[in-house]
Amino acid sequence: MNDRLPRLLALVPYLMSHPGASVPEVAKVFGLNEKQLIDDLQLVWMCGLPGHTPGDLIDVSWDGGEILIDNAETIARPLKLGVDEASALLVALRMLGELPEFAGGEVLGRVVAKLEQAAGDGAAAVSTQVTVEVEAAPGALATVTDAARRKRRLSLVYYTPGRDELTPREVDPLRVVLVDGRHYLEGWCYRAEAMRMFRVDRIQEVAVLDVPADPPAEAEPMDVTQGVFRPSETDELVELEVTPSGRWISEYYPVEEVEELGEGRQRVALRARDQGWLVRLALRLGDSGRVVRPESLAERVAETAKLTLANYEGSL
């Protein structure tokens, strides 16, 4: 039901601009069956301006299979993306354009251009300020993606920042995934004799071997819906205070403790080894949360926010 209100707000402008559209046609456009569409139309029929007299309510009928709508001029304009929404979409599309299968694609380029035009200068300027790091080693993403598709073993030289070392590895790739804006190669690592996730931008050298990938039966892909990060007791403990709109933190990420503070607020404790990731998380929260501890992280978030705001104001 969470998506019903946005659908209704999009449905009314569509019907205003397509008078006489048929029930099956509109249902197909909105991905509904005919019963679901009729239920929506019955709800629209009870909506309108304050007063709730017949002259205040939207008039909609679908007798004979054709939908006619009237008295809905106040919401006849289609929904528009906000600057933040348009910026996020532009960044995602540009990231998609970096994938080998989309590189140089004219269709994607046209979509980006149209979205920039529709979103205005603000969103376009903000989105171009964001740098998306896709890969460090030249051709690494294309190479590992091709090997995963053809089921060929890979030889890697991989950088592990926690130990500041380069290690040679042979890996049977299972898949390449995009999580939190970064590409990861997931596969069976013969050095570790276990499944591992390798950040593609940390692959220093890569070559496809003339050997078919043959991972053992216990090699299973990891569930990345909660991200690839799995905290350990040695990682830094961080405390956040979040408002009701920031409670998604405790639902989306693995946390150690959640304390209810009243009025929907929470104090959340979680562990993370990458302070840069924590800064990005705090910035995503915006005014719906703040870093309580450690103080060094709170100061870094504040400085990053000031710098980001200055760059944004300079682009206007």
Tab-separated table of N, CA and C in Angstrom, residues 14 29 50 76 108 142 154 156 162 181 215 229 238:
chain	number	residue	atom	x	y	z
A	14	TYR	N	-2.317	11.672	-15.652
A	14	TYR	CA	-2.320	10.835	-16.849
A	14	TYR	C	-3.717	10.798	-17.470
A	29	VAL	N	-0.394	0.481	-18.431
A	29	VAL	CA	0.579	1.562	-18.252
A	29	VAL	C	1.093	1.598	-16.818
A	50	PRO	N	-11.122	20.560	0.143
A	50	PRO	CA	-11.879	20.597	1.396
A	50	PRO	C	-13.312	21.075	1.164
A	76	ALA	N	-3.626	18.406	-11.804
A	76	ALA	CA	-3.497	17.928	-13.176
A	76	ALA	C	-2.055	17.868	-13.644
A	108	LEU	N	21.432	5.546	-23.554
A	108	LEU	CA	21.655	6.003	-22.187
A	108	LEU	C	22.061	7.475	-22.186
A	142	ALA	N	35.722	-4.832	-16.953
A	142	ALA	CA	35.344	-5.560	-18.164
A	142	ALA	C	35.896	-6.985	-18.145
A	154	LEU	N	40.216	-16.720	-12.865
A	154	LEU	CA	40.940	-15.456	-12.911
A	154	LEU	C	42.199	-15.518	-12.052
A	156	LEU	N	44.481	-12.816	-10.019
A	156	LEU	CA	44.417	-11.445	-9.538
A	156	LEU	C	45.651	-11.089	-8.721
A	162	GLY	N	43.472	-2.997	4.807
A	162	GLY	CA	43.602	-3.246	6.235
A	162	GLY	C	44.979	-3.748	6.612
A	181	GLY	N	27.216	1.593	-4.637
A	181	GLY	CA	27.977	2.391	-5.589
A	181	GLY	C	29.315	1.811	-5.989
A	215	PRO	N	34.227	-23.991	-9.121
A	215	PRO	CA	34.126	-23.814	-7.669
A	215	PRO	C	33.504	-25.036	-7.016
A	229	PHE	N	29.313	-5.413	3.881
A	229	PHE	CA	30.053	-5.259	5.127
A	229	PHE	C	29.536	-6.193	6.203
A	238	VAL	N	30.529	2.915	16.848
A	238	VAL	CA	30.008	4.254	16.582
A	238	VAL	C	28.588	4.346	17.124
